[in-house]
Tab-separated table of C-alpha atoms in Angstrom:
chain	number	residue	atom	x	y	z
A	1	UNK	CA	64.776	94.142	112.615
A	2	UNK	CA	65.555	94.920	116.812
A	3	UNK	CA	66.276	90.982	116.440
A	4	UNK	CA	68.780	91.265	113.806
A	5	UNK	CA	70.338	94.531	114.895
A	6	UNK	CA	71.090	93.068	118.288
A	7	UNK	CA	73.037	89.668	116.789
A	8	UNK	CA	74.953	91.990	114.631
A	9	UNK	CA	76.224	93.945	117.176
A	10	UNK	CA	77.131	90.467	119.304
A	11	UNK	CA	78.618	88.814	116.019
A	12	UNK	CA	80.712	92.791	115.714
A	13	UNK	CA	82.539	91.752	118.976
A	14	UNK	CA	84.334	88.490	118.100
A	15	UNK	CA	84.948	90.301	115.077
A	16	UNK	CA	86.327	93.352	115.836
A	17	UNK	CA	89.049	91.414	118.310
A	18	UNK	CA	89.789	88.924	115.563
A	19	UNK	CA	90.968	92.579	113.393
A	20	UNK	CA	92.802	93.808	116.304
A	21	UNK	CA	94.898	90.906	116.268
A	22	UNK	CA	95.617	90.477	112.816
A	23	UNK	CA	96.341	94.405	112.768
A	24	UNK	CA	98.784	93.765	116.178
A	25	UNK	CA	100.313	90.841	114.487
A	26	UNK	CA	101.148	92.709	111.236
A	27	UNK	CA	102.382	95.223	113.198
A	28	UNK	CA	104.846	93.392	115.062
A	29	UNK	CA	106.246	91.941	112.008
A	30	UNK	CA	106.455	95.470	109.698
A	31	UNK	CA	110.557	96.286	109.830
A	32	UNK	CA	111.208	99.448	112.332
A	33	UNK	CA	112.424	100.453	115.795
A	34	UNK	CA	110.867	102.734	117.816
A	35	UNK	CA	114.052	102.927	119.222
A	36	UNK	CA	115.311	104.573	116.270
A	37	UNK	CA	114.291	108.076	116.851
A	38	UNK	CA	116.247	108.091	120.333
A	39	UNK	CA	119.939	110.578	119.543
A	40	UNK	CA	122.702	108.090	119.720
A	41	UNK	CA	124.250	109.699	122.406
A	42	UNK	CA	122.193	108.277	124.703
A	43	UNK	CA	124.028	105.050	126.053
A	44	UNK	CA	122.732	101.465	125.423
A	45	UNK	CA	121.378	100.517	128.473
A	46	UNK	CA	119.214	103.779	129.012
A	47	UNK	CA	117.775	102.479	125.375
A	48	UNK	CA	117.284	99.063	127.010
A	49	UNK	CA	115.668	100.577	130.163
A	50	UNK	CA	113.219	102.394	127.370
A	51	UNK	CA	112.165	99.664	125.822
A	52	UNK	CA	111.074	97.502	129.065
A	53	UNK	CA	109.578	100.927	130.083
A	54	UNK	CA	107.533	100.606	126.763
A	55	UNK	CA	106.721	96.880	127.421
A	56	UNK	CA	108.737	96.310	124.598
A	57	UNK	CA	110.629	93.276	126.392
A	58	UNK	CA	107.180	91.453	126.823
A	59	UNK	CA	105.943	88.788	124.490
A	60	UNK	CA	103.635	89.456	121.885
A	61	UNK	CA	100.314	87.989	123.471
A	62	UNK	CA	101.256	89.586	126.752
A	63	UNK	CA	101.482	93.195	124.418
A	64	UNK	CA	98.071	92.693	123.096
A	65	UNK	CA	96.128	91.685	126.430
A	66	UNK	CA	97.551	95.248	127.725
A	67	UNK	CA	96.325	96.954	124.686
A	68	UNK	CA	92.918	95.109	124.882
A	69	UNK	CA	92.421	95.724	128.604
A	70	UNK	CA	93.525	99.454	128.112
A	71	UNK	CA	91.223	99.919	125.108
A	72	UNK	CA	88.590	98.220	125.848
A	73	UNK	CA	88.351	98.700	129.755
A	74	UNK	CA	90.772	101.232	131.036
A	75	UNK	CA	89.934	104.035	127.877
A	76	UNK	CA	86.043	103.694	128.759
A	77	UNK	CA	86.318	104.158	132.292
A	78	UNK	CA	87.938	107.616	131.412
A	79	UNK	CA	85.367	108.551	129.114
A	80	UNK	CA	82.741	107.799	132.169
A	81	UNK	CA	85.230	109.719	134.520
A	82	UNK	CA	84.691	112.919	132.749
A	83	UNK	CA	81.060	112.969	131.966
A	84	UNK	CA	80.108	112.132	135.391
A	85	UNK	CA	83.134	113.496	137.210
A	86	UNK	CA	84.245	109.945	139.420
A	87	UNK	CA	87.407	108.520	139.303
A	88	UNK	CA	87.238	104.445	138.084
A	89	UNK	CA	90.028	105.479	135.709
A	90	UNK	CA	92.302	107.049	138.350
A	91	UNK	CA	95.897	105.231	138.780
A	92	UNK	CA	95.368	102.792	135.933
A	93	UNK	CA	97.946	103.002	132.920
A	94	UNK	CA	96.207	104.104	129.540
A	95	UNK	CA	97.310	103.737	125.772
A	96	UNK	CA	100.235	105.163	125.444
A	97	UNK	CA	101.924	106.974	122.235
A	98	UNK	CA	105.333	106.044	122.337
A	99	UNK	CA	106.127	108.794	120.528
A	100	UNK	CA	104.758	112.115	122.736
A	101	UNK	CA	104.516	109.654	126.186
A	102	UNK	CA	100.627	110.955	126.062
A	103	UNK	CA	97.432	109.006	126.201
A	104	UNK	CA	96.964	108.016	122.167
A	105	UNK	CA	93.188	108.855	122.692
A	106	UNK	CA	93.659	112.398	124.334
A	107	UNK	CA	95.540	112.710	120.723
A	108	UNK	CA	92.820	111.456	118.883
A	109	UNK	CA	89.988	113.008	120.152
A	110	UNK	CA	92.220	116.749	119.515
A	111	UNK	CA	92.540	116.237	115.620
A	112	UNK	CA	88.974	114.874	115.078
A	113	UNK	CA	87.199	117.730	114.566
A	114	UNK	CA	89.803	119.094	111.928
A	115	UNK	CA	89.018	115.569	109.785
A	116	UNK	CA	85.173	115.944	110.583
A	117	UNK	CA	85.555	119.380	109.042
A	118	UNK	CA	86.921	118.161	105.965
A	119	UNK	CA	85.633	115.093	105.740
A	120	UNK	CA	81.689	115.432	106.717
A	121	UNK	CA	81.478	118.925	104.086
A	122	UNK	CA	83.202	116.728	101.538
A	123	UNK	CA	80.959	114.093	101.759
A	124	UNK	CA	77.705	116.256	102.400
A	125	UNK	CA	78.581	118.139	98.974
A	126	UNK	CA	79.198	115.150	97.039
A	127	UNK	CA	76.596	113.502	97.766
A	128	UNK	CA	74.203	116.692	97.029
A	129	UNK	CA	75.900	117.040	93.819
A	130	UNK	CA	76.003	113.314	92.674
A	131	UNK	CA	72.343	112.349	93.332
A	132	UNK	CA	70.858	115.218	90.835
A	133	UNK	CA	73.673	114.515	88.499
A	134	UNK	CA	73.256	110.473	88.843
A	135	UNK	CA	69.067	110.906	87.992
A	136	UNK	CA	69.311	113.936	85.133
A	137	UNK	CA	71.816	111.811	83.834
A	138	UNK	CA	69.671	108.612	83.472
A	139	UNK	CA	66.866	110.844	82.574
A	140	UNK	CA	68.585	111.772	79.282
A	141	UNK	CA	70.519	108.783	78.696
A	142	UNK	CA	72.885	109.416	75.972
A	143	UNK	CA	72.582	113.460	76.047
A	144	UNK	CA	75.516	116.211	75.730
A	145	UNK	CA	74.444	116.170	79.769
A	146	UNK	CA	74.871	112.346	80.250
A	147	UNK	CA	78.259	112.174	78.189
A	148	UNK	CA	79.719	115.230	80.091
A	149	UNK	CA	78.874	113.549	83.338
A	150	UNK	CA	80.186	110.465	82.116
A	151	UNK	CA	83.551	111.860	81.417
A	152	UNK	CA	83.465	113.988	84.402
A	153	UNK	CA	82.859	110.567	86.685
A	154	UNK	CA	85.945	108.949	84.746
A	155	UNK	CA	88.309	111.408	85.578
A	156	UNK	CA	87.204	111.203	89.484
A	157	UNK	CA	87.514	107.551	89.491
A	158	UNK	CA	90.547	108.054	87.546
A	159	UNK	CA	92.983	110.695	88.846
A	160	UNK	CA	94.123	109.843	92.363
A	161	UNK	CA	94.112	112.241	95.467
A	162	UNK	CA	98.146	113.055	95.985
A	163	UNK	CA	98.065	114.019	91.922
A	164	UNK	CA	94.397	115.915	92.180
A	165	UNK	CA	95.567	117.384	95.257
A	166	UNK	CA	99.066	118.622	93.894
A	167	UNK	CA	96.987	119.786	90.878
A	168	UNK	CA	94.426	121.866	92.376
A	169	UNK	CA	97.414	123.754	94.275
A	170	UNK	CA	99.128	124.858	91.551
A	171	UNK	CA	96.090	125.907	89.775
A	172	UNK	CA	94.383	127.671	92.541
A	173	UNK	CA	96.835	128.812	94.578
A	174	UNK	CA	99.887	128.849	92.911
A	175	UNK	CA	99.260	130.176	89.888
A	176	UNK	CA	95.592	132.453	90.412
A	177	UNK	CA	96.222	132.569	94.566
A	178	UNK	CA	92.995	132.271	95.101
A	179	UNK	CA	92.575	130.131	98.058
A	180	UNK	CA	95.789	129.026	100.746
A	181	UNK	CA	98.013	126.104	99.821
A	182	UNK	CA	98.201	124.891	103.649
A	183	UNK	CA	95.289	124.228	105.693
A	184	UNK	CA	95.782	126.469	108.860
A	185	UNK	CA	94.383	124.250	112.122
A	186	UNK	CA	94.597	126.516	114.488
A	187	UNK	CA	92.379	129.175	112.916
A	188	UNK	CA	89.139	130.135	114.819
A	189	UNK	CA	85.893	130.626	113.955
A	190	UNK	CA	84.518	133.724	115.777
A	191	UNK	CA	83.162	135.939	113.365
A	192	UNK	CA	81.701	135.925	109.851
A	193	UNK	CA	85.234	137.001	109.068
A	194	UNK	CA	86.816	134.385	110.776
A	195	UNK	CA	84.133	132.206	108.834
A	196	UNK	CA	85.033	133.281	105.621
A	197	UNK	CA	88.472	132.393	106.122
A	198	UNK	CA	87.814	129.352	107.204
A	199	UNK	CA	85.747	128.223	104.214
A	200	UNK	CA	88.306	129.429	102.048
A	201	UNK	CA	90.810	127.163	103.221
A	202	UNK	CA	88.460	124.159	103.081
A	203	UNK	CA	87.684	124.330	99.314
A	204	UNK	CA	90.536	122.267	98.160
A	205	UNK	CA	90.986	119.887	100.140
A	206	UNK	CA	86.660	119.412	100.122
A	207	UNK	CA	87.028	119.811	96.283
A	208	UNK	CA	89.939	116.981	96.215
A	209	UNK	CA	88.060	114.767	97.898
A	210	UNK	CA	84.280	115.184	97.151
A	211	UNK	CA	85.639	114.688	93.380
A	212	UNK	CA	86.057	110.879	93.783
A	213	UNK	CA	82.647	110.292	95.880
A	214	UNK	CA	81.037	112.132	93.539
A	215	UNK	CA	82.319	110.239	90.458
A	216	UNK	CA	81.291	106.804	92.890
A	217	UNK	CA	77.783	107.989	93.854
A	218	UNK	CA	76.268	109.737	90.535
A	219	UNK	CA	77.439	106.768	88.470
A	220	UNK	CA	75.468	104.462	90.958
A	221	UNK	CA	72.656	106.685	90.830
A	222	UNK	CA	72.400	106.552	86.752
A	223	UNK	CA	72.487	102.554	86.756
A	224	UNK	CA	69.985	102.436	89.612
A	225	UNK	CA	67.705	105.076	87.729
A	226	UNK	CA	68.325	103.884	84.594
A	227	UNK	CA	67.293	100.054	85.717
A	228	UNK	CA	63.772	101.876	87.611
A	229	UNK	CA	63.100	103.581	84.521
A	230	UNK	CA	62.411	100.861	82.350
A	231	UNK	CA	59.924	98.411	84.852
A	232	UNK	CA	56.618	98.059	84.404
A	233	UNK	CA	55.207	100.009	87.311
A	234	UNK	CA	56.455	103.075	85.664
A	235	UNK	CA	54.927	102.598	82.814
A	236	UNK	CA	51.680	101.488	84.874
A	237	UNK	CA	52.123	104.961	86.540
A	238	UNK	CA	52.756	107.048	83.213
A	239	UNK	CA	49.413	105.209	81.766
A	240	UNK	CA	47.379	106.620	84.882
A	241	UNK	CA	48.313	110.170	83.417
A	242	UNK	CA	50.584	111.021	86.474
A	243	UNK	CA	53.287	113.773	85.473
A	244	UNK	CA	56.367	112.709	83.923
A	245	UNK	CA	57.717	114.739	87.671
A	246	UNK	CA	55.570	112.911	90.094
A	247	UNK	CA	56.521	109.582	88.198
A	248	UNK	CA	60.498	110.559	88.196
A	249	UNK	CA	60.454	112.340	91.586
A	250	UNK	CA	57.689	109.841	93.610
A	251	UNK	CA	58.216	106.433	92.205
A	252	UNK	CA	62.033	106.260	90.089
A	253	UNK	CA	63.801	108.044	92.190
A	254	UNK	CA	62.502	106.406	95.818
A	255	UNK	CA	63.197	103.218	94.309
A	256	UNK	CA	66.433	104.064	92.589
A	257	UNK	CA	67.428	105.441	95.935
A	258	UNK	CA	67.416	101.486	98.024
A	259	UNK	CA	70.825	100.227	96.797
A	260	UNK	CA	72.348	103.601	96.489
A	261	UNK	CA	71.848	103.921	100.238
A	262	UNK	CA	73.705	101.317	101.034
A	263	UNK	CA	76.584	102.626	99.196
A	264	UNK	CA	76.680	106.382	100.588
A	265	UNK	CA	77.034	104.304	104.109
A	266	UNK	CA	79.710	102.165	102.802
A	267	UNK	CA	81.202	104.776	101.476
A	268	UNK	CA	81.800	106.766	104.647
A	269	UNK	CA	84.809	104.716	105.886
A	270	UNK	CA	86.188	105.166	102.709
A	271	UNK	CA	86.361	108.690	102.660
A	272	UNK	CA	88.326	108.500	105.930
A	273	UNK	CA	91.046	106.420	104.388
A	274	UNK	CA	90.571	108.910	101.428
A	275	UNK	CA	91.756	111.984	104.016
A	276	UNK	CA	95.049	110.077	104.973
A	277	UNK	CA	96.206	111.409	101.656
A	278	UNK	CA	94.553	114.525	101.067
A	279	UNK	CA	95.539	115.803	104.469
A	280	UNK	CA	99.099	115.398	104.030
A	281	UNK	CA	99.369	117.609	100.550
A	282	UNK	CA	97.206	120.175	102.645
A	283	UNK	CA	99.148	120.016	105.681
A	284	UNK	CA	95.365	119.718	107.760
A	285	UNK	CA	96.549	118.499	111.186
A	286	UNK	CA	93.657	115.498	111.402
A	287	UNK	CA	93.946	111.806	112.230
A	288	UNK	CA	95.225	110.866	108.688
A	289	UNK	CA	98.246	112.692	109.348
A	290	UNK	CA	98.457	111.753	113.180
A	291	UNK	CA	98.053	107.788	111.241
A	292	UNK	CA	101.412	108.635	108.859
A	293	UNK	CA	103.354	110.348	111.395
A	294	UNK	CA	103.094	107.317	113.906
A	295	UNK	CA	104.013	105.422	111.426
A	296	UNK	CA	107.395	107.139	110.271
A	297	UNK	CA	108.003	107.002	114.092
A	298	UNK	CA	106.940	103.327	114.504
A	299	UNK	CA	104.337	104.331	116.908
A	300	UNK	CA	102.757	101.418	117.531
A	301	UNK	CA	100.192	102.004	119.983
A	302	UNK	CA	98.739	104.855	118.012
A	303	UNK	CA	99.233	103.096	114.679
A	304	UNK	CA	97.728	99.872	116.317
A	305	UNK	CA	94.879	102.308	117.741
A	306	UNK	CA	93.907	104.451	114.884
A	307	UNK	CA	94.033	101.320	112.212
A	308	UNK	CA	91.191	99.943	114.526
A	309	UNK	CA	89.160	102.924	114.995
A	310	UNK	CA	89.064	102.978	110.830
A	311	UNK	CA	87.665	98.874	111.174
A	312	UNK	CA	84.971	99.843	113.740
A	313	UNK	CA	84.223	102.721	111.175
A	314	UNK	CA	83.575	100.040	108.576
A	315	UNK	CA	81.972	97.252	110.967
A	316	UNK	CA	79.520	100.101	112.063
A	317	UNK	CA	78.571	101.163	108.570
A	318	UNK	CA	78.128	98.325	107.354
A	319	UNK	CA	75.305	97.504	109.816
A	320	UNK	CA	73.554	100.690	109.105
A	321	UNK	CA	73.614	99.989	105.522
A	322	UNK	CA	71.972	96.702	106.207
A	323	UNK	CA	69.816	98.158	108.659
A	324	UNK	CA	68.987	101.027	105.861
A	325	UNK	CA	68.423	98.294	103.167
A	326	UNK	CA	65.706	96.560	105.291
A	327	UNK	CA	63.496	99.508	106.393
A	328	UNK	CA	64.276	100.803	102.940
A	329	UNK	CA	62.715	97.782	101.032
A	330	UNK	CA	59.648	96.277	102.098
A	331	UNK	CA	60.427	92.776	100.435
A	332	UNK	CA	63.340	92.447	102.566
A	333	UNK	CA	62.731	90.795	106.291
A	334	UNK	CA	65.944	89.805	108.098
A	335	UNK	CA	63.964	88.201	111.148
């Protein structure tokens, strides 16, 4: 397993550059100035000093190596610089946003935690909810239970997150004002009170887009179960006189649970590119709406920067799934 961890990871680097330059190429052919947001009173050749200021009058390859060598070199040399206070970074040019003039990643790492907010509880409570819902389900295949789950599951693979999202405001807020229509990111927690507030203001956008993941996970967990139920070890184990709960619980379930692992890793990415949407009907000030606005604004060192955070998301997970799969499942060896 060490064995085939390790030539993963090697095999993730050629990768992961091949994505950044298909991601820099695409973005040097999408239609846009960054130029464009400059007033036009400003005179022509201050514009033209701008652009070679941005490196804009550089050929394309000579644009990515910068990128690469500030991402890739320059960026971790800061993060070593402030945990162990020396200065390998100090002097050398960073990644840029062309739209603020500040260091993209200084950017990035301030709206994380308001996406890891939303995000993780979204995905924490969906998954809770979808694994019971995925195994009662299977349980009593064909039930009132199983049919309402069913249609439940449709409607979250279904209804997309701007018209869910849109939906739950008027509902909720609108129309019984029960939680806040915008998602207020620079409230505090300090208190219980403080604490409150903030999980009020979470619901929605958590509801909006655990709805989806839950729909994904519990109908993965019903096939799974429902495929465990009927092999002959379970029927080996029911003739023994174990409990119908020790079979279900001890022996379905941990079974059931192998490829459904692999798809609450898989998943994770997904939800990120799920929160582009959802934050921008709840106004939460996270990367997914720091990855529209540079895009409006043809920001294309944070566009270019955030686009390949999201591919080492999936790269990553999809290792662990692997990984997961293997220690998982005994019958799999990958060395």
């Amino acid at each position: 397993m060490l064995t085939f961890t390790i030539r993963r990871l090697v095999l993730a680097v050629p990768t992961l550059l091949f994505i950044s330059l298909v991601i820099f190429g695409l973005l040097q052919l999408a239609p846009g100035d960054p130029m464009a947001q400059v007033p036009l009173t400003v005179p022509p050749e201050v514009k033209e000093k701008m652009r070679e200021a941005l490196g804009l009058g550089d050929a394309w390859y000579i644009q990515f190596w910068k990128w690469i060598v500030q991402f890739f070199w320059v960026e971790p040399q800061v993060l070593v610089d402030y945990v162990f206070g020396t200065s390998f970074s100090e002097d050398k040019l960073r990644v840029l946003s062309w739209q603020t003039r500040s260091p993209v990643m200084e950017i990035v790492i301030q709206r994380i935690p308001q996406t890891l907010w939303v995000v993780g509880t979204a995905y924490v409570v969906a998954v809770l909810i979808a694994l019971p819902i995925g195994i009662y389900s299977a349980y009593k295949q064909y039930s009132v239970f199983d049919n309402i789950g069913t249609f439940i599951s449709m409607i979250g693979f279904s209804v997309p997150p701007f018209f869910s999202g849109v939906l739950v405001i008027v509902i909720f807020s609108v129309i019984l004002g029960w939680f806040p229509s915008i998602y207020d990111t620079t409230h505090q927690v300090t208190d219980w009170d403080s604490f409150v507030v903030q999980l009020r203001q979470m619901i929605m956008p958590v509801m909006v887009l655990a709805l989806q993941v839950t729909a994904q996970i519990a109908r993965f967990m019903r096939a799974s179960t429902l495929d465990n139920l009927n092999q002959d070890y379970v029927r080996t184990a029911r003739a023994k006189g174990l409990g119908e709960r020790v079979v279900v619980l001890s022996h379905v379930v941990r079974n059931s649970m192998i490829p459904v692992v692999t798809v609450i890793a898989l998943g994770i990415p997904q939800i990120f590119g799920g929160a582009i949407i959802t934050e921008q009907v709840f106004k939460v000030n996270g990367i997914g709406q720091l990855l529209i606005t540079a895009i409006q604004a043809n920001d294309l060192p944070m566009v270019q920067t955030l686009t390949f955070i999201f591919a080492v998301l999936i790269v990553l997970f999809n290792l662990i799934a692997d990984v997961l799969y293997g220690i998982l499942d005994p019958r799999i060896r990958y060395d």
